[in-house]
Amino acid sequence: MTKLSGERRTIAIETTGFMPEVEGDALFVAALGAGKACPGLPMVEIGSYCGRSTVWLGAAAETCGTLLFAVDHHGGSEENQIGWEWHDPTLVDASTGRLNTLPHFEKTMSRARLTDTVRTVVGDSPTIASTWTQQIAMCFIDGGHARDVAANDYAAWNGHIALGGILAIHDVFTDPALGGQAPYEEIYLAAINGGKFADVSATGSLRVLTRVK
Ligand code: SAH
Ligand code: MG
């Protein structure tokens, strides 16, 4: 089965977020490949938001018999804050007046019956990476899209990806007219030009690379 199906597909599509369906399907295929290439090693997602992409990734991790660590501070990226383009007022915690996606994320994982496979890691991505020791089969980077944030995510996580493992990057736009350049220049080009990663596939703004050195 190379496509997420049934109730989990419905849940993924119903979940608030930014992962288009075809790209979610491509992410699922990439994760199955990573699990096969690096059996037993866990997977990591940077930027889970309400858990939309996490359903595709978590389902793949479950199929591979491994864990998915879903890293997010759940306070939203710059572009999700009040007054910015990608702000969703329904995600503001009324008691603090601040964005908090954690309850939405937890609800999605529980609805999708993924709580045994997905480990919720609440915190800042480079801070989590700094004490990380285990090799990983896959890293999916979909965190903040400011230049320094994207560069820090790549620097923090790329070395943890096992040989033959997968680096997947969301929101890669080669044309500045279509979107911000940070994921393209600070993650994708850094990975390709550094010589450690090679292209596997591109679906919409999702790029899948594999570690070759
Ligand atoms: N993958 C999601 C969308 C992610 S949006 C989907 O499919 O819908 C980007 C997320 O990255 C936000 O939830 C934000 O809180 C998180 N984020 C941004 N910078 C971060 C950082 N430094 N550490 C951890 N999470 C971060
Ligand atoms: Mg994205």
Tab-separated table of C-alpha atoms and ligand atoms in Angstrom:
chain	number	residue	atom	x	y	z
A	1	MET	CA	0.000	0.000	0.000
A	2	THR	CA	1.737	3.159	-1.123
A	3	LYS	CA	-1.070	5.581	-0.385
A	4	LEU	CA	-2.593	6.602	2.904
A	5	SER	CA	-6.141	5.305	2.868
A	6	GLY	CA	-9.344	5.031	4.853
A	7	GLU	CA	-10.054	6.993	7.987
A	8	ARG	CA	-6.522	8.335	8.357
A	9	ARG	CA	-6.672	9.894	4.913
A	10	THR	CA	-9.943	11.616	5.854
A	11	ILE	CA	-8.395	12.847	9.114
A	12	ALA	CA	-5.266	14.176	7.362
A	13	ILE	CA	-7.362	16.081	4.839
A	14	GLU	CA	-9.674	17.458	7.524
A	15	THR	CA	-6.787	18.679	9.678
A	16	THR	CA	-5.910	22.381	9.580
A	17	GLY	CA	-2.522	22.960	7.974
A	18	PHE	CA	-0.405	23.529	4.940
A	19	MET	CA	0.283	20.114	3.410
A	20	PRO	CA	-1.440	19.644	0.034
A	21	GLU	CA	-2.830	16.156	-0.479
A	22	VAL	CA	-0.504	15.132	-3.341
A	23	GLU	CA	2.506	16.314	-1.384
A	24	GLY	CA	1.323	14.398	1.677
A	25	ASP	CA	1.145	11.303	-0.507
A	26	ALA	CA	4.694	11.920	-1.753
A	27	LEU	CA	5.874	12.409	1.831
A	28	PHE	CA	4.296	9.068	2.760
A	29	VAL	CA	6.131	7.273	-0.072
A	30	ALA	CA	9.413	8.962	0.902
A	31	ALA	CA	8.997	7.885	4.537
A	32	LEU	CA	8.242	4.276	3.574
A	33	GLY	CA	11.453	4.318	1.520
A	34	ALA	CA	13.433	5.763	4.419
A	35	GLY	CA	12.094	3.067	6.748
A	36	LYS	CA	13.134	0.391	4.292
A	37	ALA	CA	16.593	1.882	3.699
A	38	CYS	CA	17.306	2.390	7.402
A	39	PRO	CA	15.352	-0.252	9.311
A	40	GLY	CA	14.787	0.443	12.990
A	41	LEU	CA	15.881	4.083	12.892
A	42	PRO	CA	13.306	6.693	13.919
A	43	MET	CA	12.011	9.596	11.856
A	44	VAL	CA	11.832	13.275	12.767
A	45	GLU	CA	9.430	16.009	11.690
A	46	ILE	CA	10.314	19.666	12.267
A	47	GLY	CA	7.121	21.747	12.257
A	48	SER	CA	3.970	19.759	12.989
A	49	TYR	CA	1.464	22.605	13.560
A	50	CYS	CA	-1.922	20.859	13.968
A	51	GLY	CA	-0.590	17.488	12.799
A	52	ARG	CA	-1.686	17.458	9.172
A	53	SER	CA	1.625	16.270	7.652
A	54	THR	CA	2.209	14.217	10.810
A	55	VAL	CA	-0.673	11.884	9.908
A	56	TRP	CA	0.998	10.872	6.619
A	57	LEU	CA	4.434	10.576	8.225
A	58	GLY	CA	3.205	8.839	11.371
A	59	ALA	CA	1.254	6.279	9.358
A	60	ALA	CA	4.397	5.509	7.341
A	61	ALA	CA	6.494	5.224	10.517
A	62	GLU	CA	3.925	2.817	11.971
A	63	THR	CA	4.054	0.686	8.801
A	64	CYS	CA	7.861	0.594	9.106
A	65	GLY	CA	7.650	-0.360	12.785
A	66	THR	CA	9.479	2.728	13.937
A	67	LEU	CA	8.787	5.983	15.806
A	68	LEU	CA	8.205	9.500	14.556
A	69	PHE	CA	9.432	12.360	16.746
A	70	ALA	CA	7.251	15.377	15.976
A	71	VAL	CA	9.175	18.524	16.963
A	72	ASP	CA	7.392	21.876	17.338
A	73	HIS	CA	7.339	24.566	20.018
A	74	HIS	CA	3.675	24.967	19.031
A	75	GLY	CA	3.848	28.741	19.285
A	76	GLY	CA	3.681	29.154	15.520
A	77	SER	CA	6.204	30.579	13.072
A	78	GLU	CA	6.620	34.301	12.447
A	79	GLU	CA	4.180	34.106	9.523
A	80	ASN	CA	1.501	32.497	11.784
A	81	GLN	CA	1.433	35.336	14.326
A	82	ILE	CA	-1.389	37.866	14.718
A	83	GLY	CA	-1.289	40.368	11.866
A	84	TRP	CA	0.749	38.107	9.534
A	85	GLU	CA	-0.365	36.431	6.318
A	86	TRP	CA	-0.783	32.896	7.673
A	87	HIS	CA	-2.485	33.709	10.978
A	88	ASP	CA	-5.467	31.559	11.989
A	89	PRO	CA	-7.410	33.202	14.859
A	90	THR	CA	-9.042	29.886	15.807
A	91	LEU	CA	-5.637	28.646	17.061
A	92	VAL	CA	-5.207	31.397	19.632
A	93	ASP	CA	-5.420	30.227	23.253
A	94	ALA	CA	-8.036	32.501	24.826
A	95	SER	CA	-6.380	32.428	28.257
A	96	THR	CA	-3.002	33.680	27.019
A	97	GLY	CA	-3.954	35.481	23.818
A	98	ARG	CA	-1.151	33.556	22.057
A	99	LEU	CA	-1.081	30.949	19.353
A	100	ASN	CA	-0.973	27.390	20.695
A	101	THR	CA	-1.307	24.489	18.282
A	102	LEU	CA	-0.444	21.776	20.825
A	103	PRO	CA	-4.051	20.894	21.820
A	104	HIS	CA	-5.011	20.698	18.133
A	105	PHE	CA	-1.977	18.524	17.380
A	106	GLU	CA	-2.761	16.153	20.257
A	107	LYS	CA	-6.363	15.858	19.137
A	108	THR	CA	-5.279	14.973	15.599
A	109	MET	CA	-2.850	12.277	16.829
A	110	SER	CA	-5.464	10.750	19.064
A	111	ARG	CA	-8.145	10.796	16.344
A	112	ALA	CA	-5.680	9.144	13.928
A	113	ARG	CA	-4.708	6.550	16.584
A	114	LEU	CA	-1.059	7.489	16.209
A	115	THR	CA	-0.211	8.192	19.845
A	116	ASP	CA	1.889	4.996	20.142
A	117	THR	CA	3.987	5.865	17.088
A	118	VAL	CA	4.286	9.638	17.321
A	119	ARG	CA	6.374	11.110	20.159
A	120	THR	CA	5.381	14.715	20.724
A	121	VAL	CA	8.493	16.825	21.306
A	122	VAL	CA	7.579	20.350	22.396
A	123	GLY	CA	10.473	22.761	21.990
A	124	ASP	CA	12.792	24.723	19.763
A	125	SER	CA	14.181	22.614	16.928
A	126	PRO	CA	17.932	23.464	17.150
A	127	THR	CA	17.769	23.147	20.950
A	128	ILE	CA	16.257	19.657	20.649
A	129	ALA	CA	18.846	18.740	17.993
A	130	SER	CA	21.744	19.873	20.171
A	131	THR	CA	21.280	16.963	22.591
A	132	TRP	CA	20.081	14.468	19.981
A	133	THR	CA	22.339	11.423	19.671
A	134	GLN	CA	20.524	8.800	17.588
A	135	GLN	CA	20.833	8.463	13.827
A	136	ILE	CA	17.546	8.927	11.991
A	137	ALA	CA	16.045	7.391	8.872
A	138	MET	CA	14.351	10.599	7.811
A	139	CYS	CA	14.115	14.278	8.628
A	140	PHE	CA	11.204	16.293	7.273
A	141	ILE	CA	11.832	20.028	7.628
A	142	ASP	CA	8.733	22.236	7.590
A	143	GLY	CA	9.454	24.657	10.443
A	144	GLY	CA	9.903	28.425	10.315
A	145	HIS	CA	10.623	29.975	6.940
A	146	ALA	CA	12.717	32.936	8.045
A	147	ARG	CA	16.232	32.618	6.593
A	148	ASP	CA	18.074	32.089	9.869
A	149	VAL	CA	15.430	29.660	11.152
A	150	ALA	CA	15.607	27.517	8.001
A	151	ALA	CA	19.427	27.593	7.985
A	152	ASN	CA	19.527	26.605	11.655
A	153	ASP	CA	17.165	23.669	11.063
A	154	TYR	CA	19.364	22.319	8.274
A	155	ALA	CA	22.569	22.810	10.265
A	156	ALA	CA	21.031	21.211	13.354
A	157	TRP	CA	19.566	18.086	11.794
A	158	ASN	CA	21.370	17.092	8.582
A	159	GLY	CA	24.213	15.327	10.377
A	160	HIS	CA	21.769	13.034	12.196
A	161	ILE	CA	20.388	11.547	8.970
A	162	ALA	CA	21.852	8.099	8.298
A	163	LEU	CA	23.521	7.227	4.993
A	164	GLY	CA	20.748	6.197	2.631
A	165	GLY	CA	18.235	8.074	4.756
A	166	ILE	CA	15.927	10.851	3.591
A	167	LEU	CA	15.861	14.627	3.935
A	168	ALA	CA	12.486	16.029	2.883
A	169	ILE	CA	11.938	19.779	2.648
A	170	HIS	CA	8.634	21.595	2.311
A	171	ASP	CA	7.910	24.950	0.654
A	172	VAL	CA	10.808	24.841	-1.768
A	173	PHE	CA	10.208	27.452	-4.468
A	174	THR	CA	12.895	28.094	-7.071
A	175	ASP	CA	10.892	31.077	-8.369
A	176	PRO	CA	10.707	33.967	-5.861
A	177	ALA	CA	7.349	34.947	-7.380
A	178	LEU	CA	5.845	31.713	-6.015
A	179	GLY	CA	7.158	31.835	-2.457
A	180	GLY	CA	9.903	32.691	0.019
A	181	GLN	CA	13.397	31.523	-0.853
A	182	ALA	CA	14.614	30.361	2.570
A	183	PRO	CA	13.758	26.648	2.287
A	184	TYR	CA	15.206	26.590	-1.251
A	185	GLU	CA	18.417	28.472	-0.588
A	186	GLU	CA	19.124	27.716	3.079
A	187	ILE	CA	18.085	24.053	3.088
A	188	TYR	CA	17.758	22.582	-0.406
A	189	LEU	CA	20.761	24.321	-2.011
A	190	ALA	CA	22.813	23.912	1.162
A	191	ALA	CA	22.138	20.161	1.038
A	192	ILE	CA	22.867	19.732	-2.668
A	193	ASN	CA	25.899	22.055	-2.773
A	194	GLY	CA	27.341	20.488	0.374
A	195	GLY	CA	27.677	17.224	-1.574
A	196	LYS	CA	26.080	15.075	1.150
A	197	PHE	CA	22.609	14.838	-0.416
A	198	ALA	CA	21.208	13.991	-3.849
A	199	ASP	CA	17.762	14.544	-5.366
A	200	VAL	CA	15.173	11.767	-5.227
A	201	SER	CA	11.936	13.495	-6.211
A	202	ALA	CA	9.992	16.739	-6.364
A	203	THR	CA	6.224	17.005	-5.895
A	204	GLY	CA	4.801	20.513	-5.748
A	205	SER	CA	6.958	22.323	-3.214
A	206	LEU	CA	8.113	19.091	-1.548
A	207	ARG	CA	11.691	18.038	-2.271
A	208	VAL	CA	12.958	14.624	-1.312
A	209	LEU	CA	16.699	14.024	-1.068
A	210	THR	CA	18.799	11.107	0.078
A	211	ARG	CA	22.036	11.161	2.032
A	212	VAL	CA	24.836	9.854	-0.154
A	213	LYS	CA	27.930	10.709	1.924
B	1	SAH	N1	3.758	20.534	8.692
B	1	SAH	C1	2.616	21.362	9.029
B	1	SAH	C2	2.865	22.855	8.919
B	1	SAH	C3	3.987	23.401	9.756
B	1	SAH	S1	3.885	25.148	9.991
B	1	SAH	C4	1.401	20.944	8.176
B	1	SAH	O1	1.443	19.929	7.485
B	1	SAH	O2	0.383	21.628	8.219
B	1	SAH	C5	5.404	25.474	10.765
B	1	SAH	C6	5.510	25.039	12.212
B	1	SAH	O3	6.865	25.184	12.595
B	1	SAH	C7	4.686	25.866	13.219
B	1	SAH	O4	3.794	25.030	13.893
B	1	SAH	C8	5.729	26.466	14.171
B	1	SAH	O5	5.321	26.485	15.531
B	1	SAH	C9	6.909	25.539	13.977
B	1	SAH	N2	8.205	26.158	14.240
B	1	SAH	C10	8.717	27.300	13.710
B	1	SAH	N3	9.946	27.534	14.178
B	1	SAH	C11	10.240	26.518	15.042
B	1	SAH	C12	11.372	26.196	15.873
B	1	SAH	N4	12.463	26.960	15.889
B	1	SAH	N5	11.305	25.095	16.642
B	1	SAH	C13	10.210	24.313	16.635
B	1	SAH	N6	9.117	24.547	15.871
B	1	SAH	C14	9.130	25.642	15.093
B	2	MG	MG	4.997	23.871	4.746
